[in-house]
CSV table of C-alpha atoms in Angstrom, one decimal:
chain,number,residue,atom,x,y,z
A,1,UNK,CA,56.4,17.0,25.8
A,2,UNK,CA,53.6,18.5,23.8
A,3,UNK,CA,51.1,20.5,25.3
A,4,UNK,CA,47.7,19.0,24.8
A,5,UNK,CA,45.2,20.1,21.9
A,6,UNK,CA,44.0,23.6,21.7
A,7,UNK,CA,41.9,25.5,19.0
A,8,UNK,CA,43.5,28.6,17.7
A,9,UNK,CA,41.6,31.4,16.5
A,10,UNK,CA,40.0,29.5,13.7
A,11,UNK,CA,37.8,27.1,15.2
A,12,UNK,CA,38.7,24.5,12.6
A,13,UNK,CA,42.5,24.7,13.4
A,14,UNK,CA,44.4,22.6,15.4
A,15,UNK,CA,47.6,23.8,17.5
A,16,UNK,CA,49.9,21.7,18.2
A,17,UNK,CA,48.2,18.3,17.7
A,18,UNK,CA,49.9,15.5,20.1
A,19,UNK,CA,48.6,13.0,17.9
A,20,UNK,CA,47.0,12.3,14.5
A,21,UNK,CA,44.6,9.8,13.1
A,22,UNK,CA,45.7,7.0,10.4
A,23,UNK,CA,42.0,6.4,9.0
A,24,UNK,CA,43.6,3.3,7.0
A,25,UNK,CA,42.6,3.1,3.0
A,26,UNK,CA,40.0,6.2,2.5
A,27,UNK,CA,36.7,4.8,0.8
A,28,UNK,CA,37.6,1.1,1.7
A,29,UNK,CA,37.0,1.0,5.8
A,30,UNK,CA,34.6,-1.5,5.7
A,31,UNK,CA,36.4,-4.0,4.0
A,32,UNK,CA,40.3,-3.1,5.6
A,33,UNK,CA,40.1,-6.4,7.7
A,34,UNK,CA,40.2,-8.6,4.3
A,35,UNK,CA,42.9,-6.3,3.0
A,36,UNK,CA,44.7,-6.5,5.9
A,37,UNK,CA,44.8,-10.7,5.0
A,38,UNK,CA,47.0,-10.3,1.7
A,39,UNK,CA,49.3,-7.0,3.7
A,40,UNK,CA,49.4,-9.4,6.9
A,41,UNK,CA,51.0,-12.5,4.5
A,42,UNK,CA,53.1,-10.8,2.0
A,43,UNK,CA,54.7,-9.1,5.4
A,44,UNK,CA,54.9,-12.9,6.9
A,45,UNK,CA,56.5,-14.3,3.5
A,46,UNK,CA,58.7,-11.3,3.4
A,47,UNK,CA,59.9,-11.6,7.0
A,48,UNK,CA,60.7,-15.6,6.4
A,49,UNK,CA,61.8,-15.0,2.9
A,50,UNK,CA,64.4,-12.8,4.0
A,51,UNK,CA,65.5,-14.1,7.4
A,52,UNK,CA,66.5,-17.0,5.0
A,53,UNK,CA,68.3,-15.1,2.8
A,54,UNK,CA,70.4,-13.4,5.8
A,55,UNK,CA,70.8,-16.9,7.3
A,56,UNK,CA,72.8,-18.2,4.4
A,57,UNK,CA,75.1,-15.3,3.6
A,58,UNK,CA,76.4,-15.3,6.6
A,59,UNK,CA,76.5,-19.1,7.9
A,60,UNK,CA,78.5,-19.5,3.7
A,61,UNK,CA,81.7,-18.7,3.5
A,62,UNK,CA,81.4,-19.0,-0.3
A,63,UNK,CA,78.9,-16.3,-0.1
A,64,UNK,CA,80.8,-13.5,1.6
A,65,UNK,CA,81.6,-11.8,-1.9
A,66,UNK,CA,79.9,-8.1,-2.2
A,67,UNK,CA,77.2,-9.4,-4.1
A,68,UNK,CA,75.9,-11.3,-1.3
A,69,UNK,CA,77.0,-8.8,1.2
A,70,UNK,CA,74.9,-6.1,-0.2
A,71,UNK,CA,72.0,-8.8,-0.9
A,72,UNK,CA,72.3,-9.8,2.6
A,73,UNK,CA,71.9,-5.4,3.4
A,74,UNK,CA,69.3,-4.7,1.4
A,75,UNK,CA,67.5,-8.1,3.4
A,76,UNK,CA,67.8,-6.2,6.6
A,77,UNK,CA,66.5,-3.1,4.9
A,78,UNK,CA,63.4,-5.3,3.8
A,79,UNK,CA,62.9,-6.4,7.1
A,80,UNK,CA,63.2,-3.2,8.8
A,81,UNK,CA,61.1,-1.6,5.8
A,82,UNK,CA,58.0,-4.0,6.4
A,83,UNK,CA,58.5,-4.1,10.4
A,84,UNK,CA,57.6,-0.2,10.4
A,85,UNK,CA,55.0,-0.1,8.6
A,86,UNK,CA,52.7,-3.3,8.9
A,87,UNK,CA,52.0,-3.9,12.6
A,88,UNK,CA,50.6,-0.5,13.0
A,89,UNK,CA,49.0,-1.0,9.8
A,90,UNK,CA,47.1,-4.2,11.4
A,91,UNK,CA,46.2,-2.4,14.1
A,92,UNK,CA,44.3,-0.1,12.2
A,93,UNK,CA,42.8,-3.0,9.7
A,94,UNK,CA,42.2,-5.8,12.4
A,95,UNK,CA,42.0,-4.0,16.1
A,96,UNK,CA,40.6,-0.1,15.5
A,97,UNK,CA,43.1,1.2,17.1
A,98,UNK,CA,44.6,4.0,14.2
A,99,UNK,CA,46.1,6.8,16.6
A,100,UNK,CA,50.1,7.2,16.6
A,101,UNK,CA,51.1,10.1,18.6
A,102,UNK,CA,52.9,13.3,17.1
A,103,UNK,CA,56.5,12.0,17.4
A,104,UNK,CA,56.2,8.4,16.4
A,105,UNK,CA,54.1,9.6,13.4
A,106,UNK,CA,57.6,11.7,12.8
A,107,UNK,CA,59.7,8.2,13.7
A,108,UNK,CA,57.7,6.4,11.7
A,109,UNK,CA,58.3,8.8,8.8
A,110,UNK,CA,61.7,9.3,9.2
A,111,UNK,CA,62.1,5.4,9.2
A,112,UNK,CA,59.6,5.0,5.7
A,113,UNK,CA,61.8,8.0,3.9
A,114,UNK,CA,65.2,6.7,4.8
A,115,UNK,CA,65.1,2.5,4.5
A,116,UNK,CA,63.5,3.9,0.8
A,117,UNK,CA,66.7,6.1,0.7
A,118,UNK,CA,68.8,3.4,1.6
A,119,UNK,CA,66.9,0.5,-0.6
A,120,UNK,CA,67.7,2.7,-3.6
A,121,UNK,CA,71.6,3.4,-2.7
A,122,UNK,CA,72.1,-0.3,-2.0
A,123,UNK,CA,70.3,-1.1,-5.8
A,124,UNK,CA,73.0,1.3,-6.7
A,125,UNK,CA,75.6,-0.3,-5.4
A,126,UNK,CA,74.6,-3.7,-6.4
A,127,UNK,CA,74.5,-2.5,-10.6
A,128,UNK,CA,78.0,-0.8,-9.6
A,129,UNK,CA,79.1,-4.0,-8.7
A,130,UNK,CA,77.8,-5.8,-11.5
A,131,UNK,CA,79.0,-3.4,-13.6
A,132,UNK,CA,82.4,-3.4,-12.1
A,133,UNK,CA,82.7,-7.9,-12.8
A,134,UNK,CA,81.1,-7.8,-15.9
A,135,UNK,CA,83.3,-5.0,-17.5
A,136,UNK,CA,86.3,-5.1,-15.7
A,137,UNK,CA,86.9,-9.1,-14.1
A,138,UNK,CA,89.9,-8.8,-13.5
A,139,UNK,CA,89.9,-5.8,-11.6
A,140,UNK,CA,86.9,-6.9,-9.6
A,141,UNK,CA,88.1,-8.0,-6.6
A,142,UNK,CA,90.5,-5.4,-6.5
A,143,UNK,CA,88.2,-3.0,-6.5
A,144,UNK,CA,84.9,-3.9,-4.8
A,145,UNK,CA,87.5,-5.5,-1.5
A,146,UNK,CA,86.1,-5.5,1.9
A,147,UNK,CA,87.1,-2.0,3.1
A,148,UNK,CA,85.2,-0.6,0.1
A,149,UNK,CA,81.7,-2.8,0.9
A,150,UNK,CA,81.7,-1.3,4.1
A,151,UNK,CA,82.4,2.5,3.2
A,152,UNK,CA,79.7,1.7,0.5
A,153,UNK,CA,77.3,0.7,3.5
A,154,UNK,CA,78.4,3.6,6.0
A,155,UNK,CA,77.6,6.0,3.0
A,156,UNK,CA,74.2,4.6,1.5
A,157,UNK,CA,73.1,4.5,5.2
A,158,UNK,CA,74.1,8.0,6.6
A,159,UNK,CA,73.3,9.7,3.0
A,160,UNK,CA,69.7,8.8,3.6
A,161,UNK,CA,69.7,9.4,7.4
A,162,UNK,CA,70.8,13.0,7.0
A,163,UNK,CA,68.9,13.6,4.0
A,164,UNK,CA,65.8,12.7,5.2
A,165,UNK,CA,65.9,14.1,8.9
A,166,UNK,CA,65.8,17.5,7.6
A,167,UNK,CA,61.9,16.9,6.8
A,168,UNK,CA,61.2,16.1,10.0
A,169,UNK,CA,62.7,19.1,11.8
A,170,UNK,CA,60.7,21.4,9.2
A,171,UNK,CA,57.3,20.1,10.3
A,172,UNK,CA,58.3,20.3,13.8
A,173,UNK,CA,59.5,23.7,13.5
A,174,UNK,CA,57.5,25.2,11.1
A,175,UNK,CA,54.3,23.9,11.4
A,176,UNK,CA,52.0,24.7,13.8
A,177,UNK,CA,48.9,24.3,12.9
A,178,UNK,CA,46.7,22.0,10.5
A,179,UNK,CA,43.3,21.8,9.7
A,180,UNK,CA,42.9,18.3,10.9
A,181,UNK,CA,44.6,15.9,12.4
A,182,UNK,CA,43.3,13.1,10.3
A,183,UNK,CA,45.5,11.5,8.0
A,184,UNK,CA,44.0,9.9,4.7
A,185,UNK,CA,46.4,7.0,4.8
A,186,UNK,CA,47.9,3.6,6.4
A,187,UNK,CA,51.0,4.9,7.5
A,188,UNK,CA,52.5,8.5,8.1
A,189,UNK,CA,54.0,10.0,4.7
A,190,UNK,CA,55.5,12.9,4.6
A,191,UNK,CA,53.3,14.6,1.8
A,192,UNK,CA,49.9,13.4,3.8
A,193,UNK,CA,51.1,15.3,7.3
A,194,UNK,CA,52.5,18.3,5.4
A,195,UNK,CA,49.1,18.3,3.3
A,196,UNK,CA,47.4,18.6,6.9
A,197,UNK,CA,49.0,21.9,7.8
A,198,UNK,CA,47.1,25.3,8.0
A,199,UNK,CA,50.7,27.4,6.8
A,200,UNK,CA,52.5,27.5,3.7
A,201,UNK,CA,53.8,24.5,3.1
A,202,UNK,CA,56.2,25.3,0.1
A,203,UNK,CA,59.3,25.0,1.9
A,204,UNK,CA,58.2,21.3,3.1
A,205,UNK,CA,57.1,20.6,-0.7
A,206,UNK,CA,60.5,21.9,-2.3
A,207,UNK,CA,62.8,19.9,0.0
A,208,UNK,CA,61.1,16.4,-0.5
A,209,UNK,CA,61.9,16.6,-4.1
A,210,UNK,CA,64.8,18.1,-3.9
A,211,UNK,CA,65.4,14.5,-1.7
A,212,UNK,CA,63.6,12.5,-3.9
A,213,UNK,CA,65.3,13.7,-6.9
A,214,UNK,CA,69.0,13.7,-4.9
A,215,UNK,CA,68.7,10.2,-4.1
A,216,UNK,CA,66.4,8.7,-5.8
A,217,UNK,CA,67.0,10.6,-9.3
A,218,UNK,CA,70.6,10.4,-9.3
A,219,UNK,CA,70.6,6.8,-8.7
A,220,UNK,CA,68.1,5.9,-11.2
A,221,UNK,CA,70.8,7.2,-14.1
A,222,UNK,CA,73.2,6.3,-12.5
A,223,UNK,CA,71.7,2.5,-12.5
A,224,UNK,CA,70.7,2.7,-15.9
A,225,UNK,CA,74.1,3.6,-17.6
A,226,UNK,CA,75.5,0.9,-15.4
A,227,UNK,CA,73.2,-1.2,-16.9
A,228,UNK,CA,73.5,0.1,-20.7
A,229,UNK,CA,77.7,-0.6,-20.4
A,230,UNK,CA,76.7,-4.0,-19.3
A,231,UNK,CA,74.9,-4.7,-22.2
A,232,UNK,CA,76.8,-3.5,-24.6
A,233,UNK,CA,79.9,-5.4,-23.2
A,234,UNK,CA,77.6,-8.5,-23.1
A,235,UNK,CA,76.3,-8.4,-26.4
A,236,UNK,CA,79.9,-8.1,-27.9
A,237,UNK,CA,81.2,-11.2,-26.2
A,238,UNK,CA,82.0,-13.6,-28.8
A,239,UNK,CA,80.2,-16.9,-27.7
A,240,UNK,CA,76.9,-17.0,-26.8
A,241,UNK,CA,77.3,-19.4,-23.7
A,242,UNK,CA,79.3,-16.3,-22.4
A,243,UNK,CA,76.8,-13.8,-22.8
A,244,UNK,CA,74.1,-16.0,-21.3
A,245,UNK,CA,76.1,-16.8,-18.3
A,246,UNK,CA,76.7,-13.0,-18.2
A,247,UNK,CA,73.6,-11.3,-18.7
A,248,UNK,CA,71.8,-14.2,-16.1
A,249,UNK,CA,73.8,-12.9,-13.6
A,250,UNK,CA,71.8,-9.3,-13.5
A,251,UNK,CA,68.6,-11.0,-14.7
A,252,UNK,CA,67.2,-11.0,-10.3
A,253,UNK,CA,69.1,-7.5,-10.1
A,254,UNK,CA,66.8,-5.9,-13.1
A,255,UNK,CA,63.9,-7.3,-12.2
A,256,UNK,CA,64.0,-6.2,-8.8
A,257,UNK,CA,65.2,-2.7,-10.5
A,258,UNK,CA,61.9,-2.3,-12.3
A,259,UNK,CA,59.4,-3.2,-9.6
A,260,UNK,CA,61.4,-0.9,-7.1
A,261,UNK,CA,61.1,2.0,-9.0
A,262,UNK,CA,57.9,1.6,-11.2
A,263,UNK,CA,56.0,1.5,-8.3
A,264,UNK,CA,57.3,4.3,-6.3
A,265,UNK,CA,57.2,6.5,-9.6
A,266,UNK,CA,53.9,5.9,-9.5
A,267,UNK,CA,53.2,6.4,-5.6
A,268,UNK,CA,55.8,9.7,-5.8
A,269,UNK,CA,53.8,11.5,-8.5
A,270,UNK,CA,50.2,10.6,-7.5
A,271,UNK,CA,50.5,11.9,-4.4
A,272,UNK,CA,52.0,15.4,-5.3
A,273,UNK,CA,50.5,16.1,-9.0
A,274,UNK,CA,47.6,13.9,-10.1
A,275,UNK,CA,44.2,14.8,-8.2
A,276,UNK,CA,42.0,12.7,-9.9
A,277,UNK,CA,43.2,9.5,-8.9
A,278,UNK,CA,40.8,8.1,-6.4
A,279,UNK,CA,42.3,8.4,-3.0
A,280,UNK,CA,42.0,4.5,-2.4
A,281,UNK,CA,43.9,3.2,-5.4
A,282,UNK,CA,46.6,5.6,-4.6
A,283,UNK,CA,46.8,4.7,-1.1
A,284,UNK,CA,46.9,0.8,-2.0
A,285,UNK,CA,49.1,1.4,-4.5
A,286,UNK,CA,51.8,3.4,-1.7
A,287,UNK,CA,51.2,0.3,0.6
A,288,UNK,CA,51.9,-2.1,-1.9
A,289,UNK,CA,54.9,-0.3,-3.1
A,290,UNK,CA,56.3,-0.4,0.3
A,291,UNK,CA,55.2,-4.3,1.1
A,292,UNK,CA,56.4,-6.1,-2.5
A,293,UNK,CA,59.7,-5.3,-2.5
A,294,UNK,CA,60.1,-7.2,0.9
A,295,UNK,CA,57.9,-9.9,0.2
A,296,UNK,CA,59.6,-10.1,-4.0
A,297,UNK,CA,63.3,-9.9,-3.6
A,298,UNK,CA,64.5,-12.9,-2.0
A,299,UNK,CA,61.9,-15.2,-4.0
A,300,UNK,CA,63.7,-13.2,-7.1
A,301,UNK,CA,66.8,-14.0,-5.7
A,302,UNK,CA,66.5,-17.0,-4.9
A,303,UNK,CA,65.2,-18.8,-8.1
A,304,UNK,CA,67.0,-16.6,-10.1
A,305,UNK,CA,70.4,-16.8,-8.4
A,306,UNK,CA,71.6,-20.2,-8.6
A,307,UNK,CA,74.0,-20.2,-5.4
A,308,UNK,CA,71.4,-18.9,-3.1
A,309,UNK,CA,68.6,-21.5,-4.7
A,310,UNK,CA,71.0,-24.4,-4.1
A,311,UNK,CA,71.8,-23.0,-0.5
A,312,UNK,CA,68.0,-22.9,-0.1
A,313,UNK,CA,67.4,-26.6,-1.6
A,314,UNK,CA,70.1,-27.8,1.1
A,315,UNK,CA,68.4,-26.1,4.1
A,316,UNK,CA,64.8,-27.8,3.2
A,317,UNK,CA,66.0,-30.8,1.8
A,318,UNK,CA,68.0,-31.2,5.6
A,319,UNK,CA,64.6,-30.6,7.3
A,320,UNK,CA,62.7,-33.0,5.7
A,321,UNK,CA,65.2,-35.6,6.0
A,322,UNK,CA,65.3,-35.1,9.6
């Protein structure tokens, strides 16, 4: 256990902190209970939306292809995304209560940083896929089987466990004291504790982008050739039904693509290298980057994906009939 709060020599240093303060959306604290209405239902939609989505891929047979299968992960991911973030957020919005202890500021971190992680590597693995039965159909199934879904799982999964863990053990380590323990934002970040220490915090600073640009940087090209080969091959198919049917099958995986990562581009470099953003917009804008994903993909997915909208109709249409 921590030992309890102590001054160090400098009276406005903190040793040790066993807990910190979320202050919510800095600037906005009087009106965080009607912001918390729009978090509260995007989280709700996003929770439903989602269950859904799990619900069918694996009650349909027809649906256990890795398309669905890594649709169906990066569901759970959603869930698990949202789950760790909004409840506390609530309770800092609706009920006043915005303390998190030391450690679970560190667990909720380490959770943030690594479903990100493992969004990204399973967006990866989804345009490989695409890539893979647009280019080569034949060889598809071959290729992406069973055994290969799972390694793909197992890898995007401990990759961004084992990357992101390391930030955790350097604030625990190496950081000692901060000059407050009051952190301007909804949920723990990793920049917004490290920006809280009273030491050098270079070594903290150099490995989250060394992270960032690991996982996130490398997967980013990686997606986008994937994506350039794809068109290319679509745009040379001969009849134009074919490169319809072809190009609508990546339509829900682009779109969701571009909202990913436009908004964490955004959330990524305010928070290390612009200044004169104004704290709130920038702290809205991480929140919402972290809650639309959730509460977008499976309404993407399922009117733009035509076996998970019909799987949909059925489940509602059988409700209202009974």
């Amino acid at each position: 256990m921590r030992p309890k709060d102590t001054i160090s020599i400098s009276n406005t240093t903190v040793f040790m902190p066993s807990e910190f303060t979320l202050i919510g959306i800095p600037g906005l604290e009087s009106v965080q209970c009607w912001i918390g209405i729009p978090f509260c239902a995007m989280y709700l939609i996003a929770m439903i939306g989602n269950s859904l989505l799990l619900i069918i891929i694996t009650t349909e047979r027809s649906l256990h292809q890795p398309m669905y299968i890594f649709l169906g992960m990066l569901g759970v991911t959603d869930i698990a995304l949202s789950t760790s973030i909004v409840p506390k957020m609530l309770g800092i919005f609706w009920f006043h209560v915005p303390e998190i202890h030391f450690d679970c500021c560190l667990l909720q971190m380490w959770l943030i940083h690594t479903l990100q992680c493992t969004e990204s590597g399973i967006l990866l693995a989804m345009a490989l896929d695409r890539y893979v039965a647009i280019c080569y159909p034949l060889r598809h199934a071959a290729v992406f089987s069973h055994h290969l879904v799972i390694q793909i799982a197992a890898v995007v999964t401990l990759r961004a466990a084992i990357l992101v863990a390391p930030c955790l053990v350097l604030i625990k380590l190496r950081l000692q004291f901060y000059h407050t323990t009051v952190i301007s934002h909804s949920y723990c970040e990793h920049m917004a504790v490290v920006k809280l220490a009273a030491e050098n915090i270079r070594v903290n600073k150099i490995y989250g982008l060394f992270v960032a640009f690991t996982v996130t940087g490398l997967d980013i090209v990686l997606i986008t050739l994937s994506y350039i080969q794809i068109f290319i091959i679509v745009f040379h198919l001969p009849q134009k039904e074919a490169r319809l049917k072809a190009f609508n099958t990546c339509v829900a995986h682009i779109c969701v693509f571009l909202q990913f990562y436009s908004f964490g581009f955004f959330s990524f470099f305010a928070h290390r290298f612009d200044s004169h953003i104004p704290p709130y917009i920038h702290i809205l804008f991480s929140s919402t980057y972290l809650l639309v994903p959730p509460f977008l993909n499976p309404l993407v997915y399922g009117a733009k994906t035509k076996q998970i909208r019909v799987h949909m109709v059925k489940i509602f249409c059988s409700k209202n009939l009974l």
